[in-house]
Protein backbone atom coordinates (compact mmCIF):
# COMPACT_ATOMS: atom_id res chain seq x y z
CA LYS A 1 -196.44 28.41 -109.67
CA LEU A 2 -197.54 26.69 -112.19
CA SER A 3 -199.44 29.24 -115.12
CA HIS A 4 -203.04 29.27 -115.13
CA ASP A 5 -203.15 27.65 -118.10
CA ALA A 6 -200.87 24.49 -116.78
CA ARG A 7 -203.12 24.33 -114.16
CA SER A 8 -206.55 24.62 -116.21
CA ALA A 9 -205.60 21.79 -118.18
CA ARG A 10 -204.18 19.48 -115.78
CA THR A 11 -207.66 19.95 -113.89
CA ALA A 12 -209.36 19.39 -116.69
CA PHE A 13 -207.77 16.08 -117.42
CA GLN A 14 -208.19 14.80 -114.26
CA HIS A 15 -212.25 15.13 -114.44
CA ALA A 16 -212.13 13.38 -117.61
CA VAL A 17 -210.17 10.67 -115.92
CA GLU A 18 -212.72 10.79 -113.37
CA LEU A 19 -215.58 10.80 -116.26
CA ALA A 20 -214.27 7.79 -118.53
CA ALA A 21 -216.64 5.69 -118.66
CA ASN A 22 -214.81 2.70 -119.95
CA PRO A 23 -211.00 1.88 -120.15
CA ARG A 24 -210.14 2.91 -123.43
CA ASP A 25 -211.55 6.42 -122.47
CA LYS A 26 -209.56 6.65 -119.37
CA ARG A 27 -206.56 5.49 -120.61
CA THR A 28 -206.33 8.10 -123.39
CA ALA A 29 -207.72 10.56 -120.46
CA LEU A 30 -204.76 9.11 -118.90
CA LEU A 31 -202.22 9.60 -121.65
CA GLU A 32 -203.48 13.30 -122.12
CA LEU A 33 -203.14 14.17 -118.10
CA VAL A 34 -199.30 12.82 -118.63
CA GLY A 35 -198.46 15.06 -120.69
CA ALA A 36 -200.59 18.71 -118.90
CA ALA A 37 -198.62 17.37 -116.00
CA ARG A 38 -195.59 17.13 -118.11
CA SER A 39 -195.34 20.48 -119.16
CA ALA A 40 -196.65 21.92 -116.50
CA GLY A 41 -193.42 20.33 -114.52
CA ASP A 42 -196.21 18.60 -112.06
CA HIS A 43 -194.44 15.14 -111.48
CA ALA A 44 -196.31 13.80 -109.19
CA THR A 45 -199.27 13.69 -111.25
CA VAL A 46 -196.84 12.72 -114.45
CA ASP A 47 -196.10 9.50 -111.99
CA HIS A 48 -199.66 8.49 -110.17
CA ALA A 49 -201.56 9.50 -113.93
CA TYR A 50 -198.38 5.98 -114.91
CA GLY A 51 -199.50 4.15 -112.18
CA GLU A 52 -203.33 4.10 -113.25
CA LEU A 53 -202.45 3.65 -116.44
CA ILE A 54 -200.26 1.07 -115.61
CA ALA A 55 -202.94 -0.93 -113.38
CA LEU A 56 -205.05 -1.17 -116.80
CA ALA A 57 -202.35 -2.78 -118.35
CA PRO A 58 -199.67 -3.80 -115.96
CA LYS A 59 -198.11 -6.12 -119.08
CA GLU A 60 -197.58 -3.27 -120.91
CA GLY A 61 -193.35 -2.45 -120.89
CA GLN A 62 -193.58 0.91 -122.76
CA LEU A 63 -195.55 2.41 -120.33
CA TRP A 64 -193.01 0.94 -117.36
CA LEU A 65 -189.96 2.45 -119.90
CA ASP A 66 -191.85 5.81 -120.26
CA ARG A 67 -192.87 5.45 -116.50
CA GLY A 68 -188.96 5.28 -115.75
CA ASP A 69 -187.73 8.03 -117.46
CA ALA A 70 -190.17 10.25 -116.03
CA GLN A 71 -189.83 8.88 -112.38
CA LEU A 72 -185.70 9.76 -113.77
CA ALA A 73 -186.42 13.76 -114.91
CA ALA A 74 -187.95 14.11 -111.30
CA ASN A 75 -185.13 12.81 -109.29
CA HIS A 76 -186.28 9.73 -108.38
CA PRO A 77 -183.37 7.08 -109.89
CA ALA A 78 -184.16 4.41 -106.93
CA ARG A 79 -188.13 4.24 -108.45
CA ALA A 80 -186.82 4.41 -111.62
CA LEU A 81 -184.11 1.62 -111.44
CA ASP A 82 -187.95 -0.40 -110.60
CA SER A 83 -189.61 0.71 -113.32
CA PHE A 84 -186.94 0.40 -115.90
CA THR A 85 -186.23 -3.25 -114.15
CA ALA A 86 -189.98 -4.23 -114.53
CA ALA A 87 -189.86 -3.11 -118.18
CA GLU A 88 -186.89 -5.45 -119.34
CA PRO A 89 -188.46 -8.94 -119.58
CA LEU A 90 -191.78 -6.88 -120.35
CA LEU A 91 -189.95 -5.97 -123.77
CA ALA A 92 -188.67 -9.43 -124.84
CA ILE A 93 -190.29 -9.22 -128.38
CA ASP A 94 -189.21 -6.06 -129.13
CA PRO A 95 -185.15 -5.98 -128.08
CA GLU A 96 -184.48 -2.52 -129.65
CA ARG A 97 -186.99 -1.02 -126.71
CA ARG A 98 -184.94 -3.75 -124.31
CA LEU A 99 -181.96 -2.88 -124.90
CA VAL A 100 -183.35 0.96 -124.28
CA ALA A 101 -184.51 -0.56 -120.70
CA MET A 102 -181.43 -2.40 -119.82
CA THR A 103 -179.12 0.90 -120.83
CA SER A 104 -181.85 2.99 -118.61
CA ARG A 105 -181.58 0.90 -115.37
CA GLY A 106 -177.65 1.46 -115.60
CA VAL A 107 -178.15 5.05 -115.80
CA ALA A 108 -180.21 4.86 -112.87
CA LEU A 109 -177.66 2.68 -110.87
CA GLU A 110 -175.02 5.41 -111.70
CA ARG A 111 -177.86 8.31 -110.20
CA LEU A 112 -178.02 5.92 -107.26
CA GLY A 113 -173.88 6.16 -107.08
CA ARG A 114 -173.80 2.87 -107.70
CA VAL A 115 -171.17 3.38 -110.77
CA ASP A 116 -169.89 -0.45 -110.58
CA GLU A 117 -172.94 -2.03 -110.73
CA ALA A 118 -174.02 0.44 -113.65
CA LEU A 119 -171.14 -0.36 -115.42
CA ALA A 120 -171.44 -4.27 -114.88
CA GLN A 121 -175.22 -3.17 -116.31
CA TRP A 122 -174.27 -1.52 -119.62
CA ASP A 123 -171.32 -4.25 -120.01
CA ALA A 124 -174.19 -6.63 -120.31
CA THR A 125 -175.84 -4.86 -122.36
CA LEU A 126 -173.35 -4.49 -124.64
CA ASP A 127 -173.04 -8.09 -124.92
CA ARG A 128 -177.07 -8.28 -126.25
CA THR A 129 -176.49 -5.06 -128.42
CA PRO A 130 -175.65 -5.56 -132.17
CA ARG A 131 -172.41 -4.11 -133.32
CA SER A 132 -174.48 -1.97 -136.01
CA SER A 133 -176.71 -0.54 -133.50
CA TYR A 134 -176.75 2.62 -133.11
CA GLN A 135 -177.04 2.18 -129.39
CA VAL A 136 -173.38 1.00 -128.91
CA ARG A 137 -172.26 4.36 -129.69
CA ASP A 138 -175.08 5.49 -126.88
CA ILE A 139 -173.51 2.35 -124.30
CA VAL A 140 -169.89 3.48 -124.75
CA SER A 141 -170.32 7.31 -123.98
CA ARG A 142 -172.00 6.29 -120.46
CA ILE A 143 -169.09 3.95 -120.05
CA VAL A 144 -166.73 5.99 -120.80
CA GLY A 145 -168.52 8.84 -118.90
CA ALA A 146 -169.07 7.13 -115.78
CA GLU A 147 -164.94 6.09 -115.50
CA ARG A 148 -164.49 9.67 -116.60
CA ALA A 149 -166.39 11.19 -113.48
CA ARG A 150 -164.76 9.38 -111.07
CA GLN A 151 -160.89 10.17 -112.98
CA GLN A 152 -160.71 6.80 -114.36
CA VAL A 153 -160.57 7.04 -117.76
CA PRO A 154 -157.34 4.50 -117.96
CA ALA A 155 -160.26 1.80 -116.71
CA ALA A 156 -162.41 2.84 -119.45
CA VAL A 157 -159.46 2.16 -121.93
CA ALA A 158 -158.74 -1.05 -120.07
CA ARG A 159 -162.63 -1.94 -120.58
CA LEU A 160 -163.00 -1.15 -124.20
CA GLU A 161 -160.22 -3.00 -125.51
CA LYS A 162 -160.68 -6.19 -123.55
CA ARG A 163 -164.11 -6.01 -124.96
CA TRP A 164 -162.73 -5.00 -128.52
CA LYS A 165 -160.49 -7.65 -129.93
CA GLU A 166 -157.61 -5.98 -131.93
CA ALA A 167 -158.57 -8.06 -135.10
CA GLN A 168 -161.92 -6.99 -135.26
CA ARG A 169 -161.88 -3.55 -134.81
CA GLY A 170 -162.91 -1.26 -136.90
CA TYR A 171 -163.01 3.21 -137.52
CA TYR A 172 -165.33 3.74 -134.55
CA GLU A 173 -163.45 1.65 -132.19
CA TRP A 174 -159.89 2.68 -133.21
CA ASP A 175 -160.94 6.10 -132.82
CA THR A 176 -162.43 5.80 -129.47
CA LEU A 177 -159.78 4.57 -127.97
CA GLY A 178 -157.18 6.60 -129.72
CA ASP A 179 -159.10 9.89 -128.16
CA LEU A 180 -159.25 8.04 -124.56
CA LEU A 181 -155.29 7.56 -125.15
CA VAL A 182 -154.62 11.25 -125.85
CA GLU A 183 -157.15 12.32 -122.76
CA THR A 184 -154.23 9.95 -120.76
CA HIS A 185 -151.54 11.08 -122.12
CA ASP A 186 -150.59 7.89 -123.64
CA ASP A 187 -149.22 9.22 -126.84
CA GLU A 188 -147.13 6.20 -128.34
CA ARG A 189 -150.60 4.25 -127.55
CA ALA A 190 -152.52 6.46 -129.07
CA LEU A 191 -150.20 7.12 -132.42
CA ALA A 192 -150.74 3.14 -132.66
CA ALA A 193 -154.38 3.69 -132.60
CA PHE A 194 -154.36 6.72 -135.13
CA CYS A 195 -152.20 4.68 -137.27
CA PHE A 196 -154.82 1.62 -137.35
CA LEU A 197 -157.34 4.14 -138.26
CA ASP A 198 -155.93 5.51 -141.10
CA ASP A 199 -155.33 1.87 -142.62
CA THR A 200 -159.21 1.14 -141.67
CA ALA A 201 -160.03 4.12 -143.56
CA THR A 202 -158.08 3.26 -146.13
CA THR A 203 -159.47 -0.39 -146.65
CA ALA A 204 -162.81 0.89 -146.43
CA LEU A 205 -161.89 2.91 -149.76
CA TYR A 206 -161.53 -0.30 -151.55
C-alpha cells in the first residue's frame, strides 16, 4: 500500500492539475505529479501524467524520452519502445540525447526478447556516436551483456573486432577485447591483445 504521505502528495498534485488555470501552471503541476507518483511507485499515474504533458508539448523530445524511461521502469517495454521511437527524431537538434533515445530503444527491444534487433540498433547507434563519447562504453557493455546472456560471447568479440579496425584500436578497445578473449578461453589471442595494450599505454606516455 502507498504510504499516507505519498497518497496525500499524489492527490494534492492531481487536484492542482485539475485546477490549473493555464497550460504553464498545468505543466508545473503535472511535473510535480510525476515526481510524487514516482516516489509512491504509482506507475500508472506517472504514465498518465506524461501523456498529458506530451499533449501540451507533443514535439518536446525529452518528454517522450522520460516517458519511455518510466515505462521501462514499469516493465512496459513495448510502450517504451514506441516512446523512444517517437523521441529520436524530435531530438535531432540535441545529438547527445538523441543517442540516449537510440540506445534506450535497443534496451526496450532486448527486454521484448528481440535481441538481434537490439544488437542492430546498438550497432547503428555506435555508428553515430563520436569515439570520444562516454556513451560508447555504455553501448558496448550492452552489446556484450546481450551476447553473454545468450552465451555467445565469441559473437561479441567478432562484432567488436569487425567494428574496431586493428590499426585504429586504442587502450579501451584492446583492453575490452583482451578481457572478452580471456572469457572465451582464447588465451593466445588474449595475450596478443594485452601486448598491444601495453604498447598502446607505452606510446601514450611519450
